[in-house]
Structures are given as C-alpha cells and as structure tokens.
Short mmCIF file of C-alpha atoms and ligand atoms in Angstrom, two decimals:
data_model
loop_
_atom_site.label_atom_id
_atom_site.label_comp_id
_atom_site.label_asym_id
_atom_site.label_seq_id
_atom_site.Cartn_x
_atom_site.Cartn_y
_atom_site.Cartn_z
CA MET N 86 145.27 -66.61 100.00
CA ASN N 87 145.80 -67.31 96.33
CA ILE N 88 144.96 -70.97 95.71
CA LYS N 89 146.10 -72.60 92.46
CA GLN N 90 146.83 -76.15 93.60
CA VAL N 91 144.66 -78.17 95.96
CA THR N 92 146.01 -81.24 97.76
CA VAL N 93 143.36 -83.97 97.87
CA TYR N 94 143.53 -86.86 100.34
CA ALA N 95 141.19 -89.77 99.63
CA SER N 96 140.56 -93.47 100.10
CA SER N 97 142.21 -96.16 97.99
CA SER N 98 139.29 -98.57 98.59
CA ARG N 99 137.49 -100.24 95.69
CA ALA N 100 134.72 -101.62 97.88
CA LEU N 101 132.73 -98.53 98.89
CA ASP N 102 129.10 -97.59 98.49
CA PRO N 103 128.67 -95.81 95.10
CA VAL N 104 127.71 -92.59 96.91
CA TYR N 105 131.40 -92.08 97.81
CA TYR N 106 132.70 -92.48 94.24
CA ASP N 107 130.01 -90.12 93.03
CA ALA N 108 131.10 -87.45 95.53
CA ALA N 109 134.77 -87.97 94.59
CA ARG N 110 133.94 -87.50 90.90
CA ARG N 111 131.94 -84.38 91.68
CA LEU N 112 134.89 -82.98 93.64
CA GLY N 113 137.23 -83.65 90.70
CA LYS N 114 134.91 -81.87 88.27
CA THR N 115 134.29 -78.97 90.68
CA LEU N 116 138.02 -78.32 91.12
CA ALA N 117 138.77 -78.69 87.40
CA ASP N 118 135.92 -76.34 86.42
CA ALA N 119 137.30 -73.79 88.90
CA ARG N 120 140.74 -74.15 87.25
CA LEU N 121 142.28 -75.51 90.42
CA ASP N 122 144.98 -78.16 89.88
CA ILE N 123 144.89 -81.31 91.99
CA ILE N 124 147.90 -82.68 93.83
CA PHE N 125 147.21 -86.15 95.23
CA GLY N 126 148.71 -89.50 96.20
CA GLY N 127 148.82 -90.72 92.59
CA GLY N 128 146.59 -93.75 93.08
CA GLY N 129 144.48 -94.99 90.20
CA VAL N 130 142.02 -96.80 92.43
CA GLY N 131 139.33 -95.94 94.95
CA LEU N 132 138.25 -92.37 95.57
CA MET N 133 141.72 -91.23 94.47
CA GLY N 134 141.16 -92.71 91.02
CA ALA N 135 137.62 -91.29 90.87
CA VAL N 136 138.61 -87.72 91.73
CA ALA N 137 141.56 -87.82 89.30
CA ASP N 138 139.55 -89.32 86.40
CA ALA N 139 136.73 -86.80 86.73
CA ALA N 140 139.12 -83.83 86.93
CA LEU N 141 141.06 -85.02 83.86
CA GLU N 142 137.81 -85.58 81.92
CA ALA N 143 136.79 -82.01 82.76
CA GLY N 144 140.11 -80.71 81.38
CA GLY N 145 141.84 -80.19 84.73
CA GLU N 146 145.46 -80.79 85.71
CA VAL N 147 146.14 -83.65 88.11
CA HIS N 148 149.58 -84.28 89.61
CA GLY N 149 150.41 -87.47 91.50
CA ILE N 150 153.11 -88.06 94.09
CA ILE N 151 153.63 -91.75 94.74
CA PRO N 152 156.32 -93.80 96.47
CA ASP N 153 158.03 -96.28 94.13
CA PHE N 154 156.83 -99.37 96.01
CA LEU N 155 153.17 -98.40 95.37
CA ALA N 156 153.76 -97.34 91.76
CA ASP N 157 155.35 -100.76 91.16
CA ILE N 158 152.33 -102.73 92.25
CA GLU N 159 150.22 -101.00 89.62
CA HIS N 160 148.23 -98.76 91.88
CA GLY N 161 149.67 -95.70 90.17
CA HIS N 162 147.29 -93.79 87.91
CA LYS N 163 148.48 -94.06 84.30
CA ASN N 164 147.14 -90.86 82.71
CA LEU N 165 148.02 -87.99 85.01
CA THR N 166 149.35 -84.59 83.98
CA SER N 167 152.49 -85.53 85.92
CA MET N 168 153.62 -88.23 88.31
CA ASP N 169 156.41 -87.68 90.82
CA VAL N 170 157.81 -91.04 91.98
CA VAL N 171 159.50 -90.65 95.36
CA SER N 172 161.44 -93.04 97.57
CA ASP N 173 159.13 -93.29 100.57
CA MET N 174 155.84 -92.35 102.22
CA ARG N 175 157.33 -89.57 104.35
CA ILE N 176 158.71 -87.69 101.37
CA ARG N 177 155.41 -88.20 99.59
CA LYS N 178 153.44 -86.73 102.50
CA GLU N 179 155.77 -83.77 102.79
CA ARG N 180 155.49 -83.00 99.05
CA LEU N 181 151.72 -83.42 99.02
CA LEU N 182 151.39 -80.72 101.64
CA GLU N 183 154.13 -78.48 100.20
CA ARG N 184 152.72 -78.37 96.68
CA GLY N 185 149.14 -77.38 97.53
CA GLN N 186 147.89 -74.11 99.02
CA ALA N 187 144.82 -75.90 100.41
CA VAL N 188 143.87 -79.40 101.57
CA VAL N 189 140.60 -81.17 100.77
CA THR N 190 139.96 -84.53 102.43
CA LEU N 191 137.45 -86.98 101.03
CA PRO N 192 136.45 -90.01 103.12
CA GLY N 193 139.25 -92.49 103.68
CA GLY N 194 140.93 -94.94 106.01
CA CYS N 195 144.12 -94.74 108.06
CA GLY N 196 146.22 -93.39 105.13
CA THR N 197 143.82 -90.50 104.67
CA PHE N 198 143.57 -89.92 108.44
CA GLU N 199 147.33 -89.74 108.74
CA GLU N 200 147.57 -87.18 105.95
CA LEU N 201 144.70 -85.13 107.36
CA PHE N 202 146.08 -85.10 110.90
CA GLU N 203 149.56 -84.25 109.71
CA ALA N 204 148.13 -81.24 107.87
CA MET N 205 146.23 -80.19 111.02
CA THR N 206 149.29 -80.63 113.20
CA MET N 207 151.47 -78.60 110.85
CA LYS N 208 148.80 -75.90 110.79
CA ARG N 209 148.58 -75.84 114.58
CA LEU N 210 152.35 -75.30 114.61
CA GLY N 211 152.21 -72.54 112.00
CA GLN N 212 154.13 -74.61 109.43
CA TYR N 213 151.18 -74.98 107.08
CA LEU N 214 148.70 -72.09 106.72
CA GLY N 215 146.15 -73.15 104.09
CA PRO N 216 142.52 -74.19 104.49
CA ILE N 217 141.70 -77.81 105.43
CA VAL N 218 138.27 -78.90 104.21
CA LEU N 219 136.65 -82.22 105.08
CA VAL N 220 134.06 -83.53 102.63
CA ASN N 221 131.50 -85.20 104.86
CA THR N 222 129.92 -87.52 102.28
CA ASN N 223 127.20 -89.66 103.81
CA GLY N 224 128.03 -88.15 107.23
CA TYR N 225 131.30 -90.12 107.15
CA TYR N 226 133.33 -87.54 109.11
CA GLU N 227 130.72 -86.82 111.82
CA ARG N 228 132.45 -88.99 114.42
CA CYS N 229 135.82 -87.54 113.53
CA VAL N 230 134.55 -83.96 113.87
CA ASP N 231 132.80 -84.88 117.16
CA PHE N 232 136.08 -86.24 118.44
CA LEU N 233 137.98 -83.12 117.39
CA GLU N 234 135.36 -81.02 119.23
CA HIS N 235 135.72 -83.29 122.24
CA SER N 236 139.45 -82.65 122.12
CA VAL N 237 138.71 -78.90 122.20
CA SER N 238 136.17 -79.16 125.03
CA GLU N 239 138.64 -81.22 127.07
CA ARG N 240 141.27 -78.51 126.32
CA PHE N 241 143.72 -80.73 124.44
CA MET N 242 143.24 -78.09 121.77
CA SER N 243 142.19 -74.47 122.09
CA ARG N 244 138.82 -73.25 120.83
CA LEU N 245 140.90 -71.19 118.37
CA HIS N 246 142.17 -74.45 116.86
CA ALA N 247 138.65 -75.33 115.72
CA ASP N 248 139.16 -72.66 113.03
CA MET N 249 141.77 -74.90 111.41
CA TRP N 250 139.23 -77.06 109.58
CA GLN N 251 135.94 -76.63 107.73
CA VAL N 252 133.37 -79.34 107.03
CA VAL N 253 131.12 -79.46 103.96
CA ASP N 254 128.45 -82.00 103.07
CA GLN N 255 128.62 -81.58 99.28
CA PRO N 256 131.77 -81.50 97.14
CA GLU N 257 130.46 -78.44 95.26
CA ASP N 258 130.55 -76.50 98.57
CA VAL N 259 134.34 -76.92 98.76
CA LEU N 260 134.94 -73.77 96.70
CA ASP N 261 133.04 -71.54 99.17
CA ALA N 262 134.78 -73.22 102.09
CA LEU N 263 138.17 -72.53 100.51
CA ALA N 264 137.25 -68.91 99.80
CA ASN N 265 135.86 -68.29 103.30
CA ALA N 266 138.28 -70.27 105.48
CA PRO N 267 139.38 -68.18 108.47
CA GLU N 268 142.84 -66.73 107.97
CA TRP N 269 145.65 -68.67 109.66
CA ARG N 270 149.02 -67.11 110.47
CA ALA N 271 152.44 -68.48 111.41
CA GLU N 272 152.31 -66.47 114.68
CA PHE N 273 149.45 -68.72 115.84
CA LEU N 274 152.26 -71.03 116.91
CA SER N 275 152.13 -68.94 120.11
CA PHE N 276 148.94 -70.74 121.18
CA SER N 277 149.80 -74.19 119.78
CA SER N 278 150.05 -75.41 123.34
CA VAL N 279 146.80 -74.60 125.12
CA ALA N 280 147.18 -72.04 127.88
CA ALA N 281 144.55 -71.59 130.58
CA GLU N 282 143.58 -68.07 129.47
CA HIS N 283 142.21 -69.32 126.14
CA ASP N 284 139.64 -71.58 127.78
P1 AMP D 536 143.52 -94.94 102.81
O1 AMP D 536 142.56 -93.87 103.22
O2 AMP D 536 144.06 -95.73 103.97
O3 AMP D 536 143.01 -95.79 101.67
O4 AMP D 536 144.80 -94.18 102.26
C1 AMP D 536 144.68 -93.30 101.20
C2 AMP D 536 145.69 -92.21 101.29
O5 AMP D 536 146.97 -92.77 101.56
C3 AMP D 536 145.80 -91.44 99.98
O6 AMP D 536 145.50 -90.05 100.14
C4 AMP D 536 147.22 -91.72 99.50
O7 AMP D 536 148.05 -90.57 99.57
C5 AMP D 536 147.76 -92.82 100.39
N1 AMP D 536 147.62 -94.19 99.77
C6 AMP D 536 147.21 -95.29 100.43
N2 AMP D 536 147.16 -96.38 99.62
C7 AMP D 536 147.53 -95.96 98.42
C8 AMP D 536 147.70 -96.62 97.13
N3 AMP D 536 147.46 -97.92 96.95
N4 AMP D 536 148.10 -95.87 96.08
C9 AMP D 536 148.38 -94.56 96.25
N5 AMP D 536 148.26 -93.91 97.42
C10 AMP D 536 147.84 -94.57 98.49
#
C-alpha cells in the first residue's frame, strides 16, 4: 500500500504527564521526516497540538478537519497547512478516515477511542483497508489491547481480526509498523461475522 497521508487520532487533554507530549512530538517529527502528511482533528491543544506543532517545525504538512463548533471555541490549531471546517463530528470522522491511507492512534480519551474503534469496525467490514497502529506510550493501551484479545478469545472477533491492528511502544517504530502491517482486503468482509470454523 502506498501511504502518503496518515490519519492521527490523539488526546485533546492539556493535563497529561510530559511523557505523552514528548511521544506525540516525536511522532510528528517521525512522520514529517518520512515525508508523510498528517490528517488530524485540527485541535491546537493536547497531544493533537503537540503532534501537529512538531510535524510543522520539521517541515511536514499537517491538515486539520474540525467541526465548526470546536473551531469557534478556539481549540482549532492556527498554523496548519490546511483546515477543513465541517458541520458536525460525523462528517469530520468520515473525512479523517477517508483522507488517510493509514491510521496512527496516540493515547487519548473517549474521542480517540471512538475514532479508533470506528476505523477498526470499518476495517472489519472491508470498508477501510489501511494499517491501524496504536502508540502504546507509557503502556497506556495495554488494557485496551488485552480487552481486544479477550474479545478474540471469547470469539466476538475472529483470530484473523487481530491482524487489523499493530501496537508499538515508541513513536519512531510507527514507520516499520506501517510498512509491515499485514495486508487487508475488502473480501475479508466474508469473515466479519465470526463463524465456528475460524475458531
Ligand atoms: P479525546 O481523546 O476524548 O480528547 O478526543 C480527541 C479526539 O477527538 C481527536 O482525535 C479529535 O479528532 C477529537 N476531538 C476531541 N476534542 C477535540 C477538540 N477540542 N478539538 C479538536 N478535536 C477534538
């Protein structure tokens, strides 16, 4: 898969341990140095702001997609390569996924979870085929990955579905994870609902 744009999901929180902002900045620089453009939620705060600032400083392109009600309350980043202001969160989520050929998820709260799980669901249904990489800064996603594995072992998902996501501890490892993500094809829709023979 030819990846030019990477969709990044990330926290809007301004109250995190510095280790998270550091990892977000390193991700921004890593993507920019690799000449990969960032598509993200357009926020100027939290890990979103950190990843965008670092990528811009490293000469990268960063494109935001923000709903007007969030742009209005000054959470929109002011210096992006482009900012697409849309009418609601659903359109924003759809565009975020449409415009990237890969997803990278930094730590986040319910907004990030929703985006991540939508990407996984669309992939399970063969509607989105790109890699999905979780950046496990500070072990943040361990419980989430454990729960996903639990879902597989309880057969809510097939073992084949565990190929949908990759987990890396360091933001610099994202590039290898993107390059080596198992191929995913639209026909995999055929096992979106788990059948007994897969387990
Ligand atoms: P959360 O992890 O709950 O902070 O939500 C962050 C994710 O939801 C981001 O990837 C954004 O796409 C979206 N989001 C939530 N809050 C904001 C905000 N204030 N400004 C821009 N995007 C936001």
